[in-house]
PDB file of C-alpha atoms in Angstrom:
ATOM      1  CA  UNK A   2     -60.940  31.134  -5.404  1.00  0.00           C
ATOM      2  CA  UNK A   3     -62.952  28.526  -3.567  1.00  0.00           C
ATOM      3  CA  UNK A   4     -61.559  25.503  -1.752  1.00  0.00           C
ATOM      4  CA  UNK A   5     -63.522  22.799   0.054  1.00  0.00           C
ATOM      5  CA  UNK A   6     -61.100  21.422   2.611  1.00  0.00           C
ATOM      6  CA  UNK A   7     -61.425  17.668   3.246  1.00  0.00           C
ATOM      7  CA  UNK A   8     -62.145  16.316   6.691  1.00  0.00           C
ATOM      8  CA  UNK A   9     -59.240  14.941   8.714  1.00  0.00           C
ATOM      9  CA  UNK A  10     -60.573  11.400   8.253  1.00  0.00           C
ATOM     10  CA  UNK A  11     -60.619  11.873   4.482  1.00  0.00           C
ATOM     11  CA  UNK A  12     -57.013  13.100   4.441  1.00  0.00           C
ATOM     12  CA  UNK A  13     -55.545  10.644   6.933  1.00  0.00           C
ATOM     13  CA  UNK A  14     -57.671   7.520   6.438  1.00  0.00           C
ATOM     14  CA  UNK A  15     -59.638   7.380   3.181  1.00  0.00           C
ATOM     15  CA  UNK A  16     -57.117   9.027   0.823  1.00  0.00           C
ATOM     16  CA  UNK A  17     -54.212   6.696   1.717  1.00  0.00           C
ATOM     17  CA  UNK A  18     -56.480   3.653   1.367  1.00  0.00           C
ATOM     18  CA  UNK A  19     -57.876   4.875  -1.962  1.00  0.00           C
ATOM     19  CA  UNK A  20     -54.364   5.478  -3.334  1.00  0.00           C
ATOM     20  CA  UNK A  21     -53.032   2.143  -2.144  1.00  0.00           C
ATOM     21  CA  UNK A  22     -55.865   0.046  -3.550  1.00  0.00           C
ATOM     22  CA  UNK A  23     -57.006   2.199  -6.480  1.00  0.00           C
ATOM     23  CA  UNK A  24     -60.580   2.469  -5.215  1.00  0.00           C
ATOM     24  CA  UNK A  25     -63.058   3.947  -7.732  1.00  0.00           C
ATOM     25  CA  UNK A  26     -60.359   4.364 -10.370  1.00  0.00           C
ATOM     26  CA  UNK A  27     -58.121   6.413  -8.075  1.00  0.00           C
ATOM     27  CA  UNK A  28     -54.515   6.991  -9.077  1.00  0.00           C
ATOM     28  CA  UNK A  29     -51.847   8.820  -7.110  1.00  0.00           C
ATOM     29  CA  UNK A  30     -50.913  12.301  -8.284  1.00  0.00           C
ATOM     30  CA  UNK A  31     -47.426  13.344  -7.174  1.00  0.00           C
ATOM     31  CA  UNK A  32     -46.308  16.951  -7.532  1.00  0.00           C
ATOM     32  CA  UNK A  33     -43.646  19.119  -5.864  1.00  0.00           C
ATOM     33  CA  UNK A  34     -44.947  21.480  -3.197  1.00  0.00           C
ATOM     34  CA  UNK A  35     -44.506  25.103  -4.168  1.00  0.00           C
ATOM     35  CA  UNK A  36     -42.912  26.173  -0.873  1.00  0.00           C
ATOM     36  CA  UNK A  37     -40.970  23.229   0.539  1.00  0.00           C
ATOM     37  CA  UNK A  38     -40.202  21.341  -2.676  1.00  0.00           C
ATOM     38  CA  UNK A  39     -41.305  18.106  -0.974  1.00  0.00           C
ATOM     39  CA  UNK A  40     -43.395  15.638  -2.938  1.00  0.00           C
ATOM     40  CA  UNK A  41     -47.141  15.886  -2.316  1.00  0.00           C
ATOM     41  CA  UNK A  42     -49.246  12.804  -3.086  1.00  0.00           C
ATOM     42  CA  UNK A  43     -53.015  12.962  -3.437  1.00  0.00           C
ATOM     43  CA  UNK A  44     -55.700  10.730  -4.933  1.00  0.00           C
ATOM     44  CA  UNK A  45     -57.211  11.768  -8.263  1.00  0.00           C
ATOM     45  CA  UNK A  46     -59.551  10.039 -10.689  1.00  0.00           C
ATOM     46  CA  UNK A  47     -58.240  10.534 -14.243  1.00  0.00           C
ATOM     47  CA  UNK A  48     -60.723  10.444 -17.118  1.00  0.00           C
ATOM     48  CA  UNK A  49     -60.462  10.028 -20.875  1.00  0.00           C
ATOM     49  CA  UNK A  50     -62.242  12.472 -23.197  1.00  0.00           C
ATOM     50  CA  UNK A  51     -61.839  12.774 -26.960  1.00  0.00           C
ATOM     51  CA  UNK A  52     -58.511  10.957 -26.950  1.00  0.00           C
ATOM     52  CA  UNK A  53     -56.905  12.884 -24.090  1.00  0.00           C
ATOM     53  CA  UNK A  54     -56.453  12.197 -20.400  1.00  0.00           C
ATOM     54  CA  UNK A  55     -57.601  14.688 -17.755  1.00  0.00           C
ATOM     55  CA  UNK A  56     -57.648  15.302 -14.017  1.00  0.00           C
ATOM     56  CA  UNK A  57     -60.282  17.450 -12.313  1.00  0.00           C
ATOM     57  CA  UNK A  58     -60.256  19.092  -8.900  1.00  0.00           C
ATOM     58  CA  UNK A  59     -63.701  18.521  -7.384  1.00  0.00           C
ATOM     59  CA  UNK A  60     -62.774  20.564  -4.296  1.00  0.00           C
ATOM     60  CA  UNK A  61     -61.749  23.708  -6.167  1.00  0.00           C
ATOM     61  CA  UNK A  62     -58.437  25.531  -5.701  1.00  0.00           C
ATOM     62  CA  UNK A  63     -56.694  22.809  -3.713  1.00  0.00           C
ATOM     63  CA  UNK A  64     -53.046  22.726  -2.723  1.00  0.00           C
ATOM     64  CA  UNK A  65     -52.330  20.157  -5.442  1.00  0.00           C
ATOM     65  CA  UNK A  66     -53.806  22.538  -8.047  1.00  0.00           C
ATOM     66  CA  UNK A  67     -51.643  25.443  -6.867  1.00  0.00           C
ATOM     67  CA  UNK A  68     -48.600  23.170  -6.593  1.00  0.00           C
ATOM     68  CA  UNK A  69     -49.132  21.796 -10.113  1.00  0.00           C
ATOM     69  CA  UNK A  70     -49.351  25.323 -11.503  1.00  0.00           C
ATOM     70  CA  UNK A  71     -46.192  26.348  -9.605  1.00  0.00           C
ATOM     71  CA  UNK A  72     -44.383  23.242 -10.913  1.00  0.00           C
ATOM     72  CA  UNK A  73     -45.057  24.372 -14.479  1.00  0.00           C
ATOM     73  CA  UNK A  74     -47.554  21.540 -14.937  1.00  0.00           C
ATOM     74  CA  UNK A  75     -45.009  18.770 -14.312  1.00  0.00           C
ATOM     75  CA  UNK A  76     -45.956  15.826 -12.143  1.00  0.00           C
ATOM     76  CA  UNK A  77     -46.370  12.068 -11.900  1.00  0.00           C
ATOM     77  CA  UNK A  78     -49.437   9.872 -12.038  1.00  0.00           C
ATOM     78  CA  UNK A  79     -49.927   6.196 -11.426  1.00  0.00           C
ATOM     79  CA  UNK A  80     -50.528   3.303  -9.108  1.00  0.00           C
ATOM     80  CA  UNK A  81     -47.902   1.296  -7.247  1.00  0.00           C
ATOM     81  CA  UNK A  82     -44.810   0.739  -9.377  1.00  0.00           C
ATOM     82  CA  UNK A  83     -46.547   1.917 -12.554  1.00  0.00           C
ATOM     83  CA  UNK A  84     -45.898   5.666 -12.518  1.00  0.00           C
ATOM     84  CA  UNK A  85     -45.714   8.011 -15.502  1.00  0.00           C
ATOM     85  CA  UNK A  86     -44.405  11.545 -15.792  1.00  0.00           C
ATOM     86  CA  UNK A  87     -46.713  14.118 -17.346  1.00  0.00           C
ATOM     87  CA  UNK A  88     -46.933  17.691 -18.505  1.00  0.00           C
ATOM     88  CA  UNK A  89     -50.292  19.277 -17.639  1.00  0.00           C
ATOM     89  CA  UNK A  90     -52.070  22.130 -19.366  1.00  0.00           C
ATOM     90  CA  UNK A  91     -54.995  23.821 -17.649  1.00  0.00           C
ATOM     91  CA  UNK A  92     -58.227  23.582 -19.627  1.00  0.00           C
ATOM     92  CA  UNK A  93     -60.054  26.889 -20.237  1.00  0.00           C
ATOM     93  CA  UNK A  94     -63.357  27.152 -18.363  1.00  0.00           C
ATOM     94  CA  UNK A  95     -65.429  27.134 -21.560  1.00  0.00           C
ATOM     95  CA  UNK A  96     -63.968  23.719 -22.520  1.00  0.00           C
ATOM     96  CA  UNK A  97     -64.504  21.970 -19.157  1.00  0.00           C
ATOM     97  CA  UNK A  98     -68.189  20.954 -19.291  1.00  0.00           C
ATOM     98  CA  UNK A  99     -67.792  17.670 -21.227  1.00  0.00           C
ATOM     99  CA  UNK A 100     -64.754  16.631 -19.211  1.00  0.00           C
ATOM    100  CA  UNK A 101     -66.467  17.401 -15.908  1.00  0.00           C
ATOM    101  CA  UNK A 102     -69.558  15.451 -16.981  1.00  0.00           C
ATOM    102  CA  UNK A 103     -67.447  12.348 -17.680  1.00  0.00           C
ATOM    103  CA  UNK A 104     -65.561  12.867 -14.417  1.00  0.00           C
ATOM    104  CA  UNK A 105     -68.774  13.113 -12.386  1.00  0.00           C
ATOM    105  CA  UNK A 106     -70.116   9.908 -13.926  1.00  0.00           C
ATOM    106  CA  UNK A 107     -66.899   8.025 -13.209  1.00  0.00           C
ATOM    107  CA  UNK A 108     -66.373   9.381  -9.671  1.00  0.00           C
ATOM    108  CA  UNK A 109     -70.049   9.016  -8.726  1.00  0.00           C
ATOM    109  CA  UNK A 110     -71.483   9.845  -5.333  1.00  0.00           C
ATOM    110  CA  UNK A 111     -68.031  10.419  -3.861  1.00  0.00           C
ATOM    111  CA  UNK A 112     -67.867  13.863  -5.503  1.00  0.00           C
ATOM    112  CA  UNK A 113     -71.521  14.780  -6.093  1.00  0.00           C
ATOM    113  CA  UNK A 114     -71.826  17.028  -3.042  1.00  0.00           C
ATOM    114  CA  UNK A 115     -68.990  19.244  -4.304  1.00  0.00           C
ATOM    115  CA  UNK A 116     -71.043  20.248  -7.353  1.00  0.00           C
ATOM    116  CA  UNK A 117     -73.966  21.199  -5.136  1.00  0.00           C
ATOM    117  CA  UNK A 118     -71.691  23.605  -3.281  1.00  0.00           C
ATOM    118  CA  UNK A 119     -69.596  24.632  -6.320  1.00  0.00           C
ATOM    119  CA  UNK A 120     -71.833  24.301  -9.417  1.00  0.00           C
ATOM    120  CA  UNK A 121     -69.753  26.519 -11.719  1.00  0.00           C
ATOM    121  CA  UNK A 122     -67.132  24.758 -13.925  1.00  0.00           C
ATOM    122  CA  UNK A 123     -64.840  27.727 -13.209  1.00  0.00           C
ATOM    123  CA  UNK A 124     -64.615  26.432  -9.618  1.00  0.00           C
ATOM    124  CA  UNK A 125     -63.121  23.097 -10.752  1.00  0.00           C
ATOM    125  CA  UNK A 126     -59.613  23.408 -12.206  1.00  0.00           C
ATOM    126  CA  UNK A 127     -59.204  20.828 -14.937  1.00  0.00           C
ATOM    127  CA  UNK A 128     -55.943  19.734 -16.553  1.00  0.00           C
ATOM    128  CA  UNK A 129     -55.139  17.925 -19.817  1.00  0.00           C
ATOM    129  CA  UNK A 130     -52.249  15.505 -19.298  1.00  0.00           C
ATOM    130  CA  UNK A 131     -49.558  14.790 -21.856  1.00  0.00           C
ATOM    131  CA  UNK A 132     -47.814  11.651 -20.661  1.00  0.00           C
ATOM    132  CA  UNK A 133     -44.044  11.895 -21.216  1.00  0.00           C
ATOM    133  CA  UNK A 134     -42.727   8.565 -19.971  1.00  0.00           C
ATOM    134  CA  UNK A 135     -42.166   6.335 -16.980  1.00  0.00           C
ATOM    135  CA  UNK A 136     -40.403   7.661 -13.896  1.00  0.00           C
TER     136      UNK A 136
END
């Protein structure tokens, strides 16, 4: 399992700004940490594909991916006061290509280098979201 750890400046400066202002279509993913139970919040860029909503991990097997799996796929997604609960289902590797293509177009240069390092769709956990209401 591969993980491309973000730089300190990305974690402490860019990510909070992106989540606060919704830069590049960013929304805040909130999920319970698998060890402490505390709420983890990270920026993600959701995409629509064939009538469903998805989130993709451009950095591979991140903490949020492992936490989402441990939480049984339950989490929250949104911006500011507009937050929705969801149930996530991991997309099989063979079904990821179209979703990842849309994601890469939407996210742009911000994520392009990750696919140079991790070109295989198997390296990018992808989740289909079923929205289940406001939190």
